Short mmCIF file of C-alpha atoms and ligand atoms in Angstrom, two decimals:
data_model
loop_
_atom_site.label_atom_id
_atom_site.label_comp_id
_atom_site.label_asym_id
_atom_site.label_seq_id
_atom_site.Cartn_x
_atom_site.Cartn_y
_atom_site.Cartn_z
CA UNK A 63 0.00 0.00 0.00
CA UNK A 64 1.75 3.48 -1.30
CA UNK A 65 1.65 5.61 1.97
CA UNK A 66 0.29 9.22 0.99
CA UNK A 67 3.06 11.52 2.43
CA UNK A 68 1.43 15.09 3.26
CA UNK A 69 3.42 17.60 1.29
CA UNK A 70 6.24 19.70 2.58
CA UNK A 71 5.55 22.55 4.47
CA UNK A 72 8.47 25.58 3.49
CA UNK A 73 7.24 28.35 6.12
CA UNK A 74 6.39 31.69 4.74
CA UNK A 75 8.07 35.16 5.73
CA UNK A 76 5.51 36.81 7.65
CA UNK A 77 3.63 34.98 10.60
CA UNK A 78 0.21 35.47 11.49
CA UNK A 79 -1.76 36.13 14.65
CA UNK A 80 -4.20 33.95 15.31
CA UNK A 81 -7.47 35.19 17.35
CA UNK A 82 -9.99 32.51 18.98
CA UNK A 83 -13.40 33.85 19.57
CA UNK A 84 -14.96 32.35 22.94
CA UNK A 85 -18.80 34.46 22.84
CA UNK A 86 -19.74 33.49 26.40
CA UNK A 87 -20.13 35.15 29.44
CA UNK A 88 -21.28 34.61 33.09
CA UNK A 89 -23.63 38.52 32.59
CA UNK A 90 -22.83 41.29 30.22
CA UNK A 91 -21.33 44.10 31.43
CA UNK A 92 -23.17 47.64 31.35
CA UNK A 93 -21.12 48.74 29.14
CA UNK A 94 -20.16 46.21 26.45
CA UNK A 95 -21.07 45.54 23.43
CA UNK A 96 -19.07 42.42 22.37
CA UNK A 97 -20.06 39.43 20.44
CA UNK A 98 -20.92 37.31 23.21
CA UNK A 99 -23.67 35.54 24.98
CA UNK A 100 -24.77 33.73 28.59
CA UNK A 101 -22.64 30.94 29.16
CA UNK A 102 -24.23 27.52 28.73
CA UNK A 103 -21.68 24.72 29.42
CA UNK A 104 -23.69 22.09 26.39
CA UNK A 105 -23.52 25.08 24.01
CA UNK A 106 -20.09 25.89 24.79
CA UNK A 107 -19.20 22.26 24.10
CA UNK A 108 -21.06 22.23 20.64
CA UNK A 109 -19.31 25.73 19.92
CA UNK A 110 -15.83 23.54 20.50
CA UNK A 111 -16.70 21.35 18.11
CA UNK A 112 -17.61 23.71 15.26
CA UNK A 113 -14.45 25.75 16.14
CA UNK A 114 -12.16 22.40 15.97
CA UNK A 115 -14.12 21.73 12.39
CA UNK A 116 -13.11 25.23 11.63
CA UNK A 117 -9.09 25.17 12.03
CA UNK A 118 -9.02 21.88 9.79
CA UNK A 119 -10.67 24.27 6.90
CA UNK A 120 -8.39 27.15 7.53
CA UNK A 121 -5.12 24.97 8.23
CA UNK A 122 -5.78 23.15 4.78
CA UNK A 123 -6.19 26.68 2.65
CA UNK A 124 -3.25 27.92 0.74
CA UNK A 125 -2.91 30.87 2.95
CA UNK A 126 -2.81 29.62 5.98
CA UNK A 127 -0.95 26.54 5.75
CA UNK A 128 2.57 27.34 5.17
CA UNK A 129 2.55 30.46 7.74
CA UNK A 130 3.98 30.09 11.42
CA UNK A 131 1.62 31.17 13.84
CA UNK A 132 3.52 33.70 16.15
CA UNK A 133 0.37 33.98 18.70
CA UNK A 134 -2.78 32.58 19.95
CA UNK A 135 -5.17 35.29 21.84
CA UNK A 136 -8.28 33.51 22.95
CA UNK A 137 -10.38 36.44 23.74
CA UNK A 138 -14.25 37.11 24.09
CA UNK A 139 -16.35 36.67 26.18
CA UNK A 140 -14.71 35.14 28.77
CA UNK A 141 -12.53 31.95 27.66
CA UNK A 142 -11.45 31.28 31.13
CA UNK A 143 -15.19 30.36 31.73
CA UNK A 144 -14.31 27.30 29.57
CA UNK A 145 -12.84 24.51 31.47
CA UNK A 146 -9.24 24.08 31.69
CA UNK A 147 -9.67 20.95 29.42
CA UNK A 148 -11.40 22.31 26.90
CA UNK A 149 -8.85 25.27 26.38
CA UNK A 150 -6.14 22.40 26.57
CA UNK A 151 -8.09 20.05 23.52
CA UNK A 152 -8.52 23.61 20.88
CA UNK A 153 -4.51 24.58 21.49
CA UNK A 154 -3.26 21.06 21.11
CA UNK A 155 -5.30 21.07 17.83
CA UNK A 156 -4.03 24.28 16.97
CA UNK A 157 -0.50 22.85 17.36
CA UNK A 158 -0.98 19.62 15.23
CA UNK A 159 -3.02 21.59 12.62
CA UNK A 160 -1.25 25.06 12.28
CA UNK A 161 2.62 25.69 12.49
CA UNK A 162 3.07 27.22 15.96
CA UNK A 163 6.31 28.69 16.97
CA UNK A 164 8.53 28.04 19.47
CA UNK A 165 7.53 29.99 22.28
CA UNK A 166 4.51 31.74 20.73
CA UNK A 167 2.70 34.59 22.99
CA UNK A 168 -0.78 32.28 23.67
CA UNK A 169 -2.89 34.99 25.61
CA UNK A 170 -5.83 34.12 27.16
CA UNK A 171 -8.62 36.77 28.56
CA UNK A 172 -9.91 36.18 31.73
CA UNK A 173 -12.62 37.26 35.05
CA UNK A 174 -11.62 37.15 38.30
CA UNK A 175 -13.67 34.53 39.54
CA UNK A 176 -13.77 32.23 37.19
CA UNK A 177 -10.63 30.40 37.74
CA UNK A 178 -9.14 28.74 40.82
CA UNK A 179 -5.62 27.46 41.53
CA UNK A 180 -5.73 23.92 40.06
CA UNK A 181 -7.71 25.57 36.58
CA UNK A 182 -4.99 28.17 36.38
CA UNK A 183 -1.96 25.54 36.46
CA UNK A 184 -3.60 23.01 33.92
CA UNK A 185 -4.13 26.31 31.84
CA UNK A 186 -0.56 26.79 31.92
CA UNK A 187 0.76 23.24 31.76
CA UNK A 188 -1.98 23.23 28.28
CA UNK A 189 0.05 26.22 26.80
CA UNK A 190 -1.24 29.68 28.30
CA UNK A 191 1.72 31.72 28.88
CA UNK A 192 -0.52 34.93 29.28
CA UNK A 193 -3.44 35.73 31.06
CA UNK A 194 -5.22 39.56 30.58
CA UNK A 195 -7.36 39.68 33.65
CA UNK A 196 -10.50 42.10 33.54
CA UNK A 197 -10.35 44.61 36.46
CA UNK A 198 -11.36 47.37 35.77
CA UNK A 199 -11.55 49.51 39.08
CA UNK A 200 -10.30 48.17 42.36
CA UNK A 201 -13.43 49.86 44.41
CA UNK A 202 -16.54 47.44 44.87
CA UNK A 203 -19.21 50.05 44.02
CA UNK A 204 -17.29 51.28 40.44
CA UNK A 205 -17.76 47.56 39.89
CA UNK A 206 -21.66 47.16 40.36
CA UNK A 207 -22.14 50.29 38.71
CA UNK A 208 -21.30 49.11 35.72
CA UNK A 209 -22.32 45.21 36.22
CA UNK A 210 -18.95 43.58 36.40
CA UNK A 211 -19.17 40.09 38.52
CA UNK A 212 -16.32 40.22 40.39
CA UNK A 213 -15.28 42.54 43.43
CA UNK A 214 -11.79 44.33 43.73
CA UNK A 215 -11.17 41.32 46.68
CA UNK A 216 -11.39 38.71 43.96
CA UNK A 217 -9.16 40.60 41.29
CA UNK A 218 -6.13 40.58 43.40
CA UNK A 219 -6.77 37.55 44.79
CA UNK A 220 -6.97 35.88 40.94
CA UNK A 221 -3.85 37.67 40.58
CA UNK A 222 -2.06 36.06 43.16
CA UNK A 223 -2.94 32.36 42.14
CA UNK A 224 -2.27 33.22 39.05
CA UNK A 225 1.34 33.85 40.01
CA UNK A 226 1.32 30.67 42.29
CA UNK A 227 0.03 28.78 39.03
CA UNK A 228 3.33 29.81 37.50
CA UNK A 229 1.94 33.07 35.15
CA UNK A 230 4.86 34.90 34.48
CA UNK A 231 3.14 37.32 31.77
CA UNK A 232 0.20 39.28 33.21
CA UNK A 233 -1.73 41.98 31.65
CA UNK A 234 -4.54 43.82 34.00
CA UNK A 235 -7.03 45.66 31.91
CA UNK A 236 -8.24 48.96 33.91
CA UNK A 237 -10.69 51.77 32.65
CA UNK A 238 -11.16 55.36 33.76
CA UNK A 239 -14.35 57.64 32.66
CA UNK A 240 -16.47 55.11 34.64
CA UNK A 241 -19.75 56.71 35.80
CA UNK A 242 -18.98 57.69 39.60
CA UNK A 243 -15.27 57.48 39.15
CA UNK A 244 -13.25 60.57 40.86
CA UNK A 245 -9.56 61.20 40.37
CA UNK A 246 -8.43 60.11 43.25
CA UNK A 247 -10.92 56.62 43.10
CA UNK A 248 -8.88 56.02 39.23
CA UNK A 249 -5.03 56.64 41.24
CA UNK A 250 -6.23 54.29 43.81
CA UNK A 251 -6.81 51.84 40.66
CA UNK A 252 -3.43 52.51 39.32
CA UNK A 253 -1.78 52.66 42.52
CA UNK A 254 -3.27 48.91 43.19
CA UNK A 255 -1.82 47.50 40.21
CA UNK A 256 1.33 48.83 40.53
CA UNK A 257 1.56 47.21 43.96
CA UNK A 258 1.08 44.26 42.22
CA UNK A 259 3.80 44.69 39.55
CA UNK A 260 2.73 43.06 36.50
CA UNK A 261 4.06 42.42 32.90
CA UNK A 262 1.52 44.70 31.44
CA UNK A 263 -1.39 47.28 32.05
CA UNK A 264 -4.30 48.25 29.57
CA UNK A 265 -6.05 51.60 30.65
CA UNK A 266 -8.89 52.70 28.25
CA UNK A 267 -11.50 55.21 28.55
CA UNK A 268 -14.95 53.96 28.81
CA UNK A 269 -16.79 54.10 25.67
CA UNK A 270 -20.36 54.22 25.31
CA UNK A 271 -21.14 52.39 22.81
CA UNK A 272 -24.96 51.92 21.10
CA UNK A 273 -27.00 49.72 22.86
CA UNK A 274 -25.50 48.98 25.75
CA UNK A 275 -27.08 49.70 29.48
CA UNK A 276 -24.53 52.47 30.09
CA UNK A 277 -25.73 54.53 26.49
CA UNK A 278 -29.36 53.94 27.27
CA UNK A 279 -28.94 55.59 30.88
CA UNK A 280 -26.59 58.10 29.40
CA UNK A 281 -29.39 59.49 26.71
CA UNK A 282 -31.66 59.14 29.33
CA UNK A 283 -30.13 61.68 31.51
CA UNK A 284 -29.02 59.25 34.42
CA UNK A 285 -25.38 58.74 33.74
CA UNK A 286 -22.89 60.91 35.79
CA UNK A 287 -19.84 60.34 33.93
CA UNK A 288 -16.33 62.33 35.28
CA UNK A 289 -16.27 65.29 32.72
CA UNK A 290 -13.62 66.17 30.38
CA UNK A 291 -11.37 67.44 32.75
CA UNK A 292 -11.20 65.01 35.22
CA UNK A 293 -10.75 62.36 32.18
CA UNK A 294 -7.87 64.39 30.78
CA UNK A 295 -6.09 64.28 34.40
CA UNK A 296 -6.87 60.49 34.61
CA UNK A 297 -5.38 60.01 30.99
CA UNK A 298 -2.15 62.37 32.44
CA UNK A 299 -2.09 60.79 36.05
CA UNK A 300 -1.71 57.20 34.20
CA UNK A 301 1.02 57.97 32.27
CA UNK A 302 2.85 59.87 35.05
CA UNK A 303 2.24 57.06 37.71
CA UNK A 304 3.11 53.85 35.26
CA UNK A 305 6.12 55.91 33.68
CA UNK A 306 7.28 56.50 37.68
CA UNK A 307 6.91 53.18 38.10
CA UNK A 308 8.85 51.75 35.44
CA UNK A 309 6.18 50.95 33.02
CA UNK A 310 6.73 51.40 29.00
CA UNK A 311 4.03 53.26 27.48
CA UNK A 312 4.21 51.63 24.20
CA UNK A 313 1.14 52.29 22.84
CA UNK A 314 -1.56 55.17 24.00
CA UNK A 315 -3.15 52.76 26.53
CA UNK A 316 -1.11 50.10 27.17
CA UNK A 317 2.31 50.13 28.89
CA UNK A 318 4.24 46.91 30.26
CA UNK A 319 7.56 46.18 31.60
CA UNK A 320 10.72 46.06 29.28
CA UNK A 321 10.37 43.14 26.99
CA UNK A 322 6.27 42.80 27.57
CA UNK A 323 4.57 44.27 24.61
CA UNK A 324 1.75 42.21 23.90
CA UNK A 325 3.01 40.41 20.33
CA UNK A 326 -0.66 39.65 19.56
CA UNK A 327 -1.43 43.35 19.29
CA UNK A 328 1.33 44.10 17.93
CA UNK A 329 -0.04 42.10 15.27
CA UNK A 330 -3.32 44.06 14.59
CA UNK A 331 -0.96 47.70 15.60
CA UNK A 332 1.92 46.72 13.10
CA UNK A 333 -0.90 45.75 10.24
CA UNK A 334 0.37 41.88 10.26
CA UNK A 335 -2.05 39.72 8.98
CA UNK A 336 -4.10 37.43 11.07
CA UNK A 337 -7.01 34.60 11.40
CA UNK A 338 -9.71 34.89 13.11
CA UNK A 339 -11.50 31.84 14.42
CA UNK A 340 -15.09 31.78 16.00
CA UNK A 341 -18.33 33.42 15.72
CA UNK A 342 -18.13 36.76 14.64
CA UNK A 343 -14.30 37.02 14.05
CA UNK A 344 -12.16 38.88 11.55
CA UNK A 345 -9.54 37.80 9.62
CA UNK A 346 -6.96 40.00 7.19
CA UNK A 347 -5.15 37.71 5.08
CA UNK A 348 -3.83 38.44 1.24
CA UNK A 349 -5.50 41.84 1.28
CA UNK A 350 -8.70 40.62 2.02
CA UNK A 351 -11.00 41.11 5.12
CA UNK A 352 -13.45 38.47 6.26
CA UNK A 353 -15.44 38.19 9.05
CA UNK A 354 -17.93 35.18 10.02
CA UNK A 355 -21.51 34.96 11.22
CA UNK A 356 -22.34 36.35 14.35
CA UNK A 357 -24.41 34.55 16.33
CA UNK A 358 -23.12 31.09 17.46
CA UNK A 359 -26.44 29.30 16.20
CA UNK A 360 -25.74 30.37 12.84
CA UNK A 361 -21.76 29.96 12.59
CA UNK A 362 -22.24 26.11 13.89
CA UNK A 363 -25.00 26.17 11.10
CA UNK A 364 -22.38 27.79 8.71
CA UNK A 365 -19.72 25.02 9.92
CA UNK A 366 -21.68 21.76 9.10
CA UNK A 367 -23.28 23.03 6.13
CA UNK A 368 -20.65 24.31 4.31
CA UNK A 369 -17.16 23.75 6.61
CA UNK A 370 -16.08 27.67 7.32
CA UNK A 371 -18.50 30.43 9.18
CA UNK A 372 -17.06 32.71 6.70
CA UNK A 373 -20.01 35.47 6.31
CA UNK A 374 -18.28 38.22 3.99
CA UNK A 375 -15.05 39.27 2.45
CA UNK A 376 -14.18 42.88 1.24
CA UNK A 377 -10.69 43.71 -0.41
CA UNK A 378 -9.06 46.50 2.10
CA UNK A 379 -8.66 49.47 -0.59
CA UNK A 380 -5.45 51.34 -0.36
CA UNK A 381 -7.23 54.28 0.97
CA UNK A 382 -8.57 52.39 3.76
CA UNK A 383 -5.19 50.52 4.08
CA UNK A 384 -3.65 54.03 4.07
CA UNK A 385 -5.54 55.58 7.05
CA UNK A 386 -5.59 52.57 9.40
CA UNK A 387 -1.60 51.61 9.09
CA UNK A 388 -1.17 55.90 9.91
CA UNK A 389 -3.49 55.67 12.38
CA UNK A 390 -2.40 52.47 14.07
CA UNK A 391 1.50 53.58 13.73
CA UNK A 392 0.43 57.03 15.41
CA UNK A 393 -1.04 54.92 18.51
CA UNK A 394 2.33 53.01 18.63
CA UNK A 395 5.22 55.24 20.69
CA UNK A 396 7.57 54.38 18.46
CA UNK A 397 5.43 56.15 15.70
CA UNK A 398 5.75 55.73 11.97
CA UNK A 399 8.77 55.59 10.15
CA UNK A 400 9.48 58.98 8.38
CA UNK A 401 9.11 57.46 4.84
CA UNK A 402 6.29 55.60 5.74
CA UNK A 403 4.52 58.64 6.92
CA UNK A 404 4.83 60.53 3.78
CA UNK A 405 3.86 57.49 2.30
CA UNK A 406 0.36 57.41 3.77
CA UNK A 407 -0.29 60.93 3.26
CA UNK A 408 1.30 61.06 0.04
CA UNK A 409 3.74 63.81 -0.03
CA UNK A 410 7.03 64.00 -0.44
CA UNK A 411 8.37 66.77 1.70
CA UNK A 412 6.42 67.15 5.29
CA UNK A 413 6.33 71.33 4.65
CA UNK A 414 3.92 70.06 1.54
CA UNK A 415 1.58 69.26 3.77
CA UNK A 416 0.00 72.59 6.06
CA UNK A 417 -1.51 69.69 8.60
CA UNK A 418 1.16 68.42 9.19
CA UNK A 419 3.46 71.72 9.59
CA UNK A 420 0.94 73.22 11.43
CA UNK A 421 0.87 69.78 14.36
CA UNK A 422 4.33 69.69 14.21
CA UNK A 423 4.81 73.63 15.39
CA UNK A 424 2.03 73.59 17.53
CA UNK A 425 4.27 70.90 19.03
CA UNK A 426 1.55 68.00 19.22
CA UNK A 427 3.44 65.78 16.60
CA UNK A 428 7.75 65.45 16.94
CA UNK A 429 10.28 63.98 14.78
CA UNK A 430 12.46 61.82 16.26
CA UNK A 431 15.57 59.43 14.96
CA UNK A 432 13.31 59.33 11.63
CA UNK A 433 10.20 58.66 12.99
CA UNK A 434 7.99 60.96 13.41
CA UNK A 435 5.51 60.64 17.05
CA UNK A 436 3.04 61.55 18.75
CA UNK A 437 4.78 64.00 21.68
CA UNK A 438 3.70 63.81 25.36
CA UNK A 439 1.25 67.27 24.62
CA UNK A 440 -0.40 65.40 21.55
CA UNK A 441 -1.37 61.97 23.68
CA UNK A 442 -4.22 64.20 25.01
CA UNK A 443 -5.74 64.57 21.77
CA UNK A 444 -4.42 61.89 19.87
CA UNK A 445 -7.69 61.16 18.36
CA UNK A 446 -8.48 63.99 17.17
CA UNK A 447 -4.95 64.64 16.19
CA UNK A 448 -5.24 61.63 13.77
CA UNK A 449 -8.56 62.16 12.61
CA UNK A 450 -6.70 65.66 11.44
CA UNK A 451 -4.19 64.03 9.23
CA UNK A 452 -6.81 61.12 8.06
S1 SF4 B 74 -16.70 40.14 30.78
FE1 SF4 B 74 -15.81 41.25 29.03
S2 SF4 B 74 -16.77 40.39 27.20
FE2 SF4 B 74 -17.99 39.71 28.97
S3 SF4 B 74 -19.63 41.20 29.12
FE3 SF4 B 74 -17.99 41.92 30.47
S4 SF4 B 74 -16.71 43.27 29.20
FE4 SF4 B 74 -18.05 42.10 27.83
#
């Protein structure tokens, strides 16, 4: 019998990120509008299955196939609501089915509460070499306010078995601009997690987005959100506090200890291309965008009927290309590279551009070693400062 050999794999240049959608949840949050549902352990399991059918397709295709994976985030939803098991069974099939690198970044997102000490060290003897905890604020009444299930107790508690588990790569998400939130509440926050000294911090402003609990009560004139001041000297007082305290601002909101960038967002920052498994999940690969059905019911549909959940594809024009690699090199410190810059806006000299001359006197944009940056002044309004140049 003539054995059937499968052909040789020669690894292509650039590695992908690889993203695994878990869309479950113990409650939503007030102020999230994510792709993700109440957790039901029988549909989780059936959502396993689908997702295992779905890295067979995508580790057969042409475009996947030959790429090394440099990272696996499994974000959501809540993955760490999955059992320790089941996070185990999807990353061993990601190893035999995709080429993993040696000592890929595999992130995993997780609620305090939701894991104990014997879950968090089969989660790292499966793979996990980094766990993003959801914090938030450290005071129990920020936390109601805006329906998170977990007290500030729990957090650093997590934290702590986490570290006894062996973690050795922990981000803590925080957020300021919470309804109720005073300066002083937001440097107890930051003050808390620099106590607790880990790899890497994440501190966004809330958001409200459409639809969710927190936009409702905000249009209807029972939100009491810190005003733009206060946010401003939040946005300042983390920068000032994380910089003191050793912490790498490498991106607008996140910072993390020399050597800690996150290398999955780096991925999405550095506009690497990546896959996207799960309900709802993008992927950018050869130009393309595509992003699978939403709801879980219909991408397990999606999956036995036809073998991928893949609900859409666009090509990326240039001119979107254009503004989202300046606007996601503007987030990053390091900034763009000078040609690159010109590049995007498509000028040759900076002094063709009055924008640009105008942000660089006013003194909100620098040039630095060739790249040119956001400055320390600019960080305030970096939004708006890139929606200027866009
Ligand atoms: S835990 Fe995270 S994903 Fe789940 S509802 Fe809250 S913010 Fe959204």
């Amino acid at each position: 019998m003539q054995e059937n050999h499968p052909a040789p794999r020669t690894p292509h240049p650039a590695p992908l990120g690889l993203y695994i959608h878990i869309p479950y949840c113990a409650s939503r949050c007030y102020y999230c509008d994510f792709n993700t549902y109440r957790f039901d352990a029988v549909q989780a399991e059936q959502y396993l299955t689908g997702l295992s059918q779905e890295i067979d397709v995508w580790a057969a295709t042409e475009s996947v196939r030959n790429r090394q994976i440099c990272s696996v985030f499994f974000g959501g939803g809540t993955p760490s609501i999955l059992e320790a098991s089941q996070i185990h069974d999807v990353l061993d099939h990601c190893r035999a089915a995709f080429m993993l690198e040696d000592g890929a970044e595999i992130s995993l997102e997780a609620n305090p509460g939701t894991v104990d000490l014997p879950k968090l060290r089969a989660m790292r003897e499966g793979g996990v070499n980094r766990l993003s905890f959801g914090v938030q604020a450290v005071q129990d009444g920020l936390l109601q306010r805006i329906g998170r299930s977990h007290g500030a107790h729990e957090a650093e508690q997590t934290f702590w078995l986490a570290r006894t588990a062996g973690f050795l790569n922990i981000n803590l998400d925080l957020m300021f601009g919470l309804p109720g939130q005073n300066l002083d509440d937001w440097v107890k926050s930051l003050r808390w997690a620099i106590r607790l000294n880990p790899e890497h911090l994440s501190a966004y402003g809330l958001i409200l987005e459409e639809g969710t609990r927190l936009h409702h009560e905000h249009r209807a004139g029972s939100l009491e959100l810190p005003d733009e001041e206060t946010e401003a000297a939040m946005y300042q007082m983390t920068i000032e506090l994380l910089q003191g305290a050793g912490f790498e601002q490498y991106e607008i909101s996140n910072f993390s200890q020399p050597g800690f960038h996150c290398r999955h967002n780096l991925v999405y920052w550095q506009h690497q291309e990546y896959l996207g498994l799960g309900a709802g999940a993008y992927s950018f690969l050869g130009g393309r965008r595509f992003y699978n059905e939403l709801l879980p019911a219909n991408y397990l549909r999606a999956i036995r009927e036809r073998g991928t959940a893949v609900a859409g594809s666009e090509p990326v024009s240039h001119e979107t290309l254009r503004s989202e690699r300046l606007m996601l090199g503007l987030r990053l410190r390091a900034g763009l590279d000078l040609q690159t810059f010109k590049e995007m806006l498509g000028i040759d000299d900076l002094s063709a551009s009055d924008r640009v001359v105008r942000l660089l006197d006013d003194g909100f944009l620098g040039l630095k070693e060739g790249r040119v940056q956001i400055t320390a002044r600019g960080l305030l309004v970096a939004n708006e400062l890139i929606v200027q140049l866009l």
